[in-house]
Coordinates of C-alpha atoms in Angstrom, one line a residue:
L1 CA -62.4 7.4 -6.1
R2 CA -63.3 6.3 -2.6
T3 CA -63.7 2.8 -3.6
T4 CA -60.3 2.7 -5.7
L5 CA -58.6 4.0 -2.6
L6 CA -59.5 0.9 -0.6
F7 CA -57.6 -1.3 -2.8
L8 CA -54.3 0.6 -2.3
S9 CA -52.0 -0.3 0.8
P10 CA -50.1 2.3 2.3
K11 CA -47.2 0.7 0.7
D12 CA -48.5 1.8 -2.6
L13 CA -49.4 5.3 -1.7
Y14 CA -46.4 6.5 0.4
T15 CA -43.4 4.6 -1.0
A16 CA -40.4 6.9 -1.4
P17 CA -39.3 7.0 -5.1
D18 CA -35.6 7.0 -4.1
S19 CA -35.7 4.1 -1.8
C20 CA -35.9 0.3 -2.6
K21 CA -38.0 -0.1 0.9
G22 CA -40.8 -2.2 -0.3
R23 CA -39.9 -2.2 -3.9
C24 CA -37.8 -5.0 -4.6
E25 CA -38.3 -6.5 -8.0
E26 CA -40.7 -3.9 -8.9
P27 CA -41.1 -3.8 -12.9
Y28 CA -39.0 -1.3 -14.5
S29 CA -40.7 2.3 -15.3
K30 CA -39.0 5.3 -16.9
E31 CA -40.8 7.5 -14.4
D32 CA -39.1 6.2 -11.5
E33 CA -36.1 8.1 -9.9
C34 CA -34.0 4.7 -9.4
H35 CA -34.8 1.2 -9.7
C36 CA -34.8 -2.0 -7.7
N37 CA -34.8 -4.8 -9.9
A38 CA -31.8 -7.3 -10.9
E39 CA -31.1 -5.4 -14.0
C40 CA -30.6 -2.3 -11.9
E41 CA -27.0 -3.4 -11.3
R42 CA -26.6 -4.0 -15.1
Y43 CA -27.9 -0.3 -16.0
R44 CA -26.3 1.3 -13.0
N45 CA -29.7 2.8 -11.9
C46 CA -30.2 1.2 -8.7
C47 CA -31.7 3.2 -5.6
E48 CA -28.8 3.8 -3.1
D49 CA -30.3 1.2 -0.6
Y50 CA -30.8 -1.3 -3.1
Y51 CA -28.3 -3.9 -1.6
R52 CA -29.5 -3.3 2.0
H53 CA -33.2 -3.9 1.0
C54 CA -33.1 -6.4 -2.1
R55 CA -30.0 -8.5 -1.7
P56 CA -29.4 -11.3 0.5
V57 CA -26.5 -11.5 2.8
G58 CA -23.7 -13.1 0.9
F59 CA -24.5 -11.9 -2.4
S60 CA -21.3 -10.7 -3.2
S61 CA -19.9 -14.1 -3.6
S62 CA -22.5 -15.1 -6.4
R63 CA -21.4 -15.5 -9.9
D64 CA -22.2 -12.0 -11.4
A65 CA -21.6 -10.0 -8.7
I66 CA -18.2 -7.7 -8.6
A67 CA -16.9 -8.5 -5.2
D68 CA -14.1 -6.2 -3.3
E69 CA -11.6 -9.1 -4.2
D70 CA -12.5 -9.1 -7.8
L71 CA -11.6 -5.5 -8.3
L72 CA -8.2 -5.9 -6.3
H73 CA -7.4 -8.9 -9.0
I74 CA -8.7 -7.1 -12.2
S75 CA -7.1 -3.9 -11.2
E76 CA -3.6 -5.6 -10.7
Q77 CA -4.4 -7.3 -14.2
L78 CA -4.9 -3.7 -15.8
Y79 CA -1.8 -2.5 -14.2
K80 CA 0.4 -5.2 -15.5
A81 CA -1.2 -4.7 -18.9
D82 CA -0.4 -1.0 -19.5
H83 CA 2.1 -1.7 -22.1
N84 CA 1.8 1.9 -23.4
K85 CA 2.5 3.7 -20.0
A86 CA 5.5 6.1 -19.8
R87 CA 8.9 4.5 -19.0
P88 CA 10.8 6.2 -16.1
T89 CA 13.2 7.7 -18.8
D90 CA 9.9 9.4 -20.7
I91 CA 9.1 11.7 -17.9
A92 CA 10.8 13.9 -15.6
I93 CA 8.8 15.9 -13.2
N94 CA 9.8 18.4 -10.4
P95 CA 7.0 18.3 -7.7
Q96 CA 9.0 20.8 -5.4
Y97 CA 7.1 21.9 -2.4
Q98 CA 4.9 19.7 -0.6
A99 CA 1.9 21.5 1.1
S100 CA 0.5 20.3 4.1
P101 CA -3.4 20.1 4.7
D102 CA -3.9 23.5 5.8
E103 CA -2.1 24.9 3.1
T104 CA -3.6 23.5 0.2
G105 CA -6.5 26.1 0.2
D106 CA -4.1 29.2 0.5
Q107 CA -3.7 29.7 -3.2
E108 CA 0.0 30.4 -2.8
D109 CA 2.5 29.5 -5.6
R110 CA 5.2 27.8 -3.6
S111 CA 6.9 26.0 -6.6
P112 CA 8.8 28.5 -8.9
Q113 CA 9.4 25.8 -11.6
P114 CA 7.0 24.1 -13.9
L115 CA 6.0 20.4 -12.7
Y116 CA 7.2 18.7 -15.8
K117 CA 11.0 19.2 -16.6
Y118 CA 10.7 16.6 -19.5
V119 CA 8.3 14.5 -21.4
N120 CA 9.3 12.5 -24.4
E121 CA 6.5 13.6 -26.8
E122 CA 7.3 10.6 -28.8
L123 CA 4.8 9.0 -26.5
F124 CA 2.2 11.1 -28.2
S125 CA 2.5 9.2 -31.6
K126 CA 1.2 5.9 -30.0
P127 CA -2.2 5.2 -31.6
T128 CA -4.1 5.6 -28.3
Y129 CA -2.2 8.6 -27.4
A130 CA -2.8 10.3 -30.7
S131 CA -6.4 9.4 -30.8
F132 CA -6.9 10.8 -27.2
I133 CA -5.3 14.1 -27.8
K134 CA -7.3 14.9 -31.1
L135 CA -10.4 14.6 -28.6
L136 CA -9.3 17.4 -26.5
D137 CA -10.0 20.3 -28.6
N138 CA -13.6 19.0 -29.5
Y139 CA -15.5 21.1 -26.8
Q140 CA -17.0 24.4 -26.5
R141 CA -15.1 26.7 -24.3
V142 CA -18.3 27.8 -22.3
T143 CA -20.5 25.9 -20.2
G144 CA -24.3 26.4 -21.3
R145 CA -23.5 26.6 -24.9
E146 CA -24.8 23.7 -27.2
E147 CA -22.0 21.5 -28.4
D148 CA -22.0 21.3 -32.2
V149 CA -20.6 17.9 -32.8
T150 CA -19.4 17.5 -36.4
A151 CA -19.2 14.1 -38.2
E152 CA -15.4 14.7 -37.9
E153 CA -15.3 14.7 -34.2
L154 CA -17.8 11.7 -34.1
G155 CA -15.4 10.0 -36.0
E156 CA -12.6 10.9 -33.7
Q157 CA -14.6 9.2 -30.7
D158 CA -15.1 6.2 -32.6
N159 CA -11.2 6.1 -33.5
F160 CA -10.3 6.5 -30.0
L161 CA -12.5 3.5 -28.9
K162 CA -11.1 1.5 -31.6
E163 CA -7.8 2.2 -30.8
V164 CA -8.1 1.4 -27.1
M165 CA -10.0 -1.8 -27.8
K166 CA -7.0 -2.9 -29.5
T167 CA -5.1 -3.1 -26.2
E168 CA -4.7 -5.9 -23.8
L169 CA -5.8 -3.8 -21.0
M170 CA -9.3 -3.0 -22.4
K171 CA -9.5 -6.6 -23.9
K172 CA -9.0 -7.6 -20.3
L173 CA -11.6 -5.4 -18.9
F174 CA -14.0 -6.4 -21.5
A175 CA -13.4 -10.1 -20.8
F176 CA -13.8 -9.4 -16.8
L177 CA -17.3 -7.7 -17.4
H178 CA -18.5 -10.1 -20.0
K179 CA -17.8 -12.7 -17.4
K180 CA -19.8 -11.0 -14.9
N181 CA -22.6 -10.6 -17.2
R182 CA -22.7 -7.0 -17.7
Y183 CA -22.2 -7.1 -21.6
G184 CA -23.0 -9.8 -24.2
S185 CA -20.4 -8.8 -26.6
E186 CA -17.6 -6.2 -27.3
Q187 CA -19.7 -4.5 -29.8
E188 CA -22.4 -3.9 -27.0
F189 CA -19.6 -2.8 -24.7
V190 CA -18.1 -0.2 -27.1
A191 CA -21.6 1.0 -27.9
D192 CA -22.1 1.8 -24.2
L193 CA -18.9 3.2 -23.6
K194 CA -19.6 5.7 -26.2
E195 CA -22.7 6.7 -24.7
M196 CA -21.3 6.4 -21.2
W197 CA -18.4 8.7 -21.8
F198 CA -19.4 11.0 -24.9
G199 CA -23.3 11.3 -24.5
L200 CA -24.1 15.0 -24.1
Y201 CA -26.2 16.4 -21.0
S202 CA -26.7 19.7 -19.8
R203 CA -24.6 21.3 -16.9
G204 CA -25.9 24.9 -17.6
D205 CA -29.2 26.1 -18.9
G206 CA -30.7 23.1 -20.7
E207 CA -28.2 23.0 -23.7
Q208 CA -26.4 19.7 -24.3
D209 CA -23.0 21.2 -23.3
S210 CA -21.0 18.6 -21.4
S211 CA -20.0 15.0 -21.2
G212 CA -18.0 12.7 -18.9
F213 CA -15.2 12.6 -21.2
E214 CA -15.3 16.3 -21.4
H215 CA -15.3 16.9 -17.7
I216 CA -12.8 14.6 -16.6
F217 CA -10.3 14.6 -19.5
S218 CA -10.6 17.8 -21.3
G219 CA -12.0 20.4 -18.6
R220 CA -12.5 23.9 -19.2
A221 CA -10.6 27.0 -18.6
C222 CA -12.0 30.7 -17.8
T223 CA -13.3 32.9 -20.5
G224 CA -14.7 35.8 -18.4
G225 CA -18.2 36.8 -18.3
T226 CA -21.1 35.9 -15.8
G227 CA -24.2 33.7 -15.7
G228 CA -24.4 30.0 -17.2
A229 CA -23.3 27.4 -14.8
G230 CA -20.1 26.7 -12.9
Q231 CA -20.3 24.7 -9.4
H232 CA -19.8 20.9 -10.1
Q233 CA -22.2 18.6 -7.9
A234 CA -22.9 14.8 -8.3
G235 CA -26.3 15.6 -10.0
G236 CA -25.9 19.1 -11.7
L237 CA -24.3 22.6 -11.4
T238 CA -25.3 25.9 -9.7
P239 CA -26.2 28.9 -11.9
G240 CA -24.4 32.1 -11.3
S241 CA -20.6 31.1 -11.5
R242 CA -18.5 33.0 -14.1
L243 CA -18.6 31.0 -17.2
C244 CA -15.3 29.1 -17.3
L245 CA -13.6 26.4 -19.2
G246 CA -13.5 24.3 -16.6
E247 CA -16.2 23.4 -13.9
V248 CA -15.8 26.2 -11.5
K249 CA -17.1 26.5 -7.9
K250 CA -16.8 29.9 -6.8
G251 CA -13.6 30.7 -8.5
K252 CA -12.0 27.4 -8.2
V253 CA -11.5 24.5 -10.7
S254 CA -13.2 21.1 -10.4
G255 CA -12.8 18.3 -13.0
F256 CA -9.5 18.3 -15.1
H257 CA -7.7 15.0 -13.8
N258 CA -5.4 14.2 -16.8
W259 CA -1.6 14.3 -16.7
I260 CA -1.3 14.5 -20.5
R261 CA -3.9 17.7 -20.7
F262 CA -2.1 19.5 -17.9
Y263 CA 1.2 18.9 -19.5
L264 CA 0.0 20.4 -22.9
L265 CA -1.6 23.3 -21.0
E266 CA 1.5 24.0 -18.6
K267 CA 3.7 23.8 -21.9
Q268 CA 1.5 26.7 -23.3
G269 CA 1.7 28.7 -20.0
I270 CA -2.0 28.3 -19.5
V271 CA -1.6 26.1 -16.1
N272 CA 0.7 27.3 -13.3
Y273 CA 1.6 24.4 -11.0
F274 CA 1.7 25.5 -7.1
S275 CA 2.5 22.7 -5.0
H276 CA 1.6 18.9 -4.5
N277 CA 0.0 17.5 -1.0
F278 CA 0.3 13.7 -2.1
N279 CA 2.9 11.8 -3.9
G280 CA 1.7 8.2 -4.5
P281 CA 4.2 5.1 -3.2
W282 CA 4.8 3.9 -6.9
D283 CA 8.5 4.3 -7.9
T284 CA 7.7 3.7 -11.6
Y285 CA 4.6 5.2 -13.8
P286 CA 1.7 5.5 -13.2
D287 CA 2.2 7.3 -10.4
V288 CA -0.5 9.4 -8.5
L289 CA 0.0 13.2 -7.4
G290 CA -2.3 15.3 -5.6
L291 CA -1.9 19.1 -7.1
Q292 CA -2.6 22.5 -6.4
F293 CA -2.5 24.7 -9.5
S294 CA -4.1 27.6 -11.3
W295 CA -5.6 27.4 -14.6
D296 CA -6.4 30.7 -16.5
G297 CA -6.6 32.2 -12.9
F298 CA -8.9 29.9 -11.3
Y299 CA -7.6 27.9 -8.6
K300 CA -7.7 23.8 -8.1
E301 CA -7.1 23.1 -4.3
V302 CA -6.7 19.1 -4.7
G303 CA -6.4 17.9 -8.2
S304 CA -5.4 14.3 -8.0
A305 CA -4.1 12.8 -11.2
F306 CA -2.3 9.7 -12.6
I307 CA 1.1 10.3 -13.9
G308 CA 2.6 8.7 -17.0
C309 CA -0.1 6.2 -17.6
S310 CA -1.5 5.4 -21.0
P311 CA -5.2 6.9 -21.9
E312 CA -6.6 3.4 -21.9
F313 CA -5.3 2.8 -18.4
E314 CA -7.2 5.7 -17.0
F315 CA -10.1 5.3 -19.3
G316 CA -10.3 1.5 -18.3
L317 CA -10.2 2.1 -14.6
Y318 CA -12.7 4.7 -14.5
T319 CA -15.0 2.8 -16.5
L320 CA -14.6 -0.2 -14.2
C321 CA -15.2 1.6 -10.9
F322 CA -18.2 3.5 -12.7
I323 CA -19.8 -0.1 -13.8
A324 CA -18.9 -1.6 -10.5
R325 CA -19.2 0.9 -7.8
P326 CA -20.9 4.0 -9.2
G327 CA -21.4 6.9 -6.5
R328 CA -19.1 5.0 -4.1
A329 CA -15.6 4.6 -3.2
C330 CA -13.9 1.7 -5.5
H331 CA -10.9 0.1 -3.8
L332 CA -8.1 -1.1 -6.2
S333 CA -4.5 -2.6 -5.9
L334 CA -1.8 -1.5 -8.5
G335 CA 1.7 -2.9 -8.1
G336 CA 0.8 -4.2 -4.6
Y337 CA -0.4 -0.6 -3.5
S338 CA -3.8 0.3 -2.4
L339 CA -5.7 3.2 -4.5
S340 CA -9.3 4.3 -4.5
I341 CA -11.3 5.8 -7.2
Q342 CA -14.6 7.8 -6.7
T343 CA -17.0 8.1 -9.7
Y344 CA -20.4 9.8 -9.5
A345 CA -23.3 9.3 -12.3
W346 CA -25.2 12.1 -13.9
T347 CA -28.8 12.0 -12.2
K348 CA -30.7 14.3 -14.3
T349 CA -31.0 12.8 -17.6
T350 CA -30.4 8.9 -18.9
Y351 CA -30.0 7.1 -22.0
G352 CA -31.1 3.6 -23.2
N353 CA -33.1 1.6 -20.6
G354 CA -32.4 4.2 -18.0
K355 CA -28.6 3.9 -18.1
K356 CA -26.8 6.9 -16.5
Y357 CA -24.0 8.9 -18.0
I358 CA -20.6 9.4 -16.1
A359 CA -20.6 12.9 -14.3
T360 CA -17.0 12.5 -12.8
A361 CA -14.1 10.3 -12.0
Y362 CA -11.0 11.0 -10.0
V363 CA -8.5 9.0 -7.8
I364 CA -9.0 9.8 -3.9
S365 CA -6.0 11.0 -2.6
P366 CA -5.3 11.5 1.0

């Protein structure tokens, strides 16, 4: 043992596994917490300091890098390609009270009327909407209870991906990522979307009970009881919260960022709109609101959401940002206006060659 140690440098013995310092181009090992070779960008499993230690100045201008300018350009392309978005006559909203920053935590209902005055539900017969809505009831109501994914539900996932990939918006997104050498074929892209969004991981007691799609688009509402999991963090959940149909932190909802889901639950009387703290600068759809509301008795202090976009628009933008800027603010441009999206990867389990599932994604509202 003494002889062996003489051949090990301090770097070999003491390099932090969550840093790229001294590890650039180190061969992939599934035992590593994060990675420092060129492939880590493709698999979204780089250490946080990868760019500081392992990429030369000016790398962002190389062919395969996704530069900030690229994101501004492709997001405008996706915005223009959202042909299934709501027209101004399809939705009428009633934002009512605008809360100040120090009022968003008050849990006071300052808007007596629902947020949605009218939605043209003919929108929901469009293939991407219809296939999206079918997915919303595919999840257990309780965190910590293993999902029993049926053949029918797997078929619904495949059908949603098939329908969105028919759209110009998702074809443009794939073409962009293909050009940036993230995917070699559309088939590879679709297979990765299915794992990234629908692959199951545990937010509770080790059961395969959650996915990125469920957290972001479907969410959960309270069923009562105690135990299980509740508090949402980038890498997991804290035990001890009430078991609820939404990710809940200390009696507050997190996740749940989709306008269609909100409308359908508000129509059923399950969601109660309180106020808004942000109304985006767009004069058509999609727009962005920062919302305060209660859901089955639990409160959402700021729930940012696109309003009136197609399912493929939201799905595509979140995918773009998760691939290009996982764990960081992703700065985009929509109709000439700036917008930022935050995504986080699930850190505890991976798929494929160390790829990470999407944990959450949302619009950053002021």
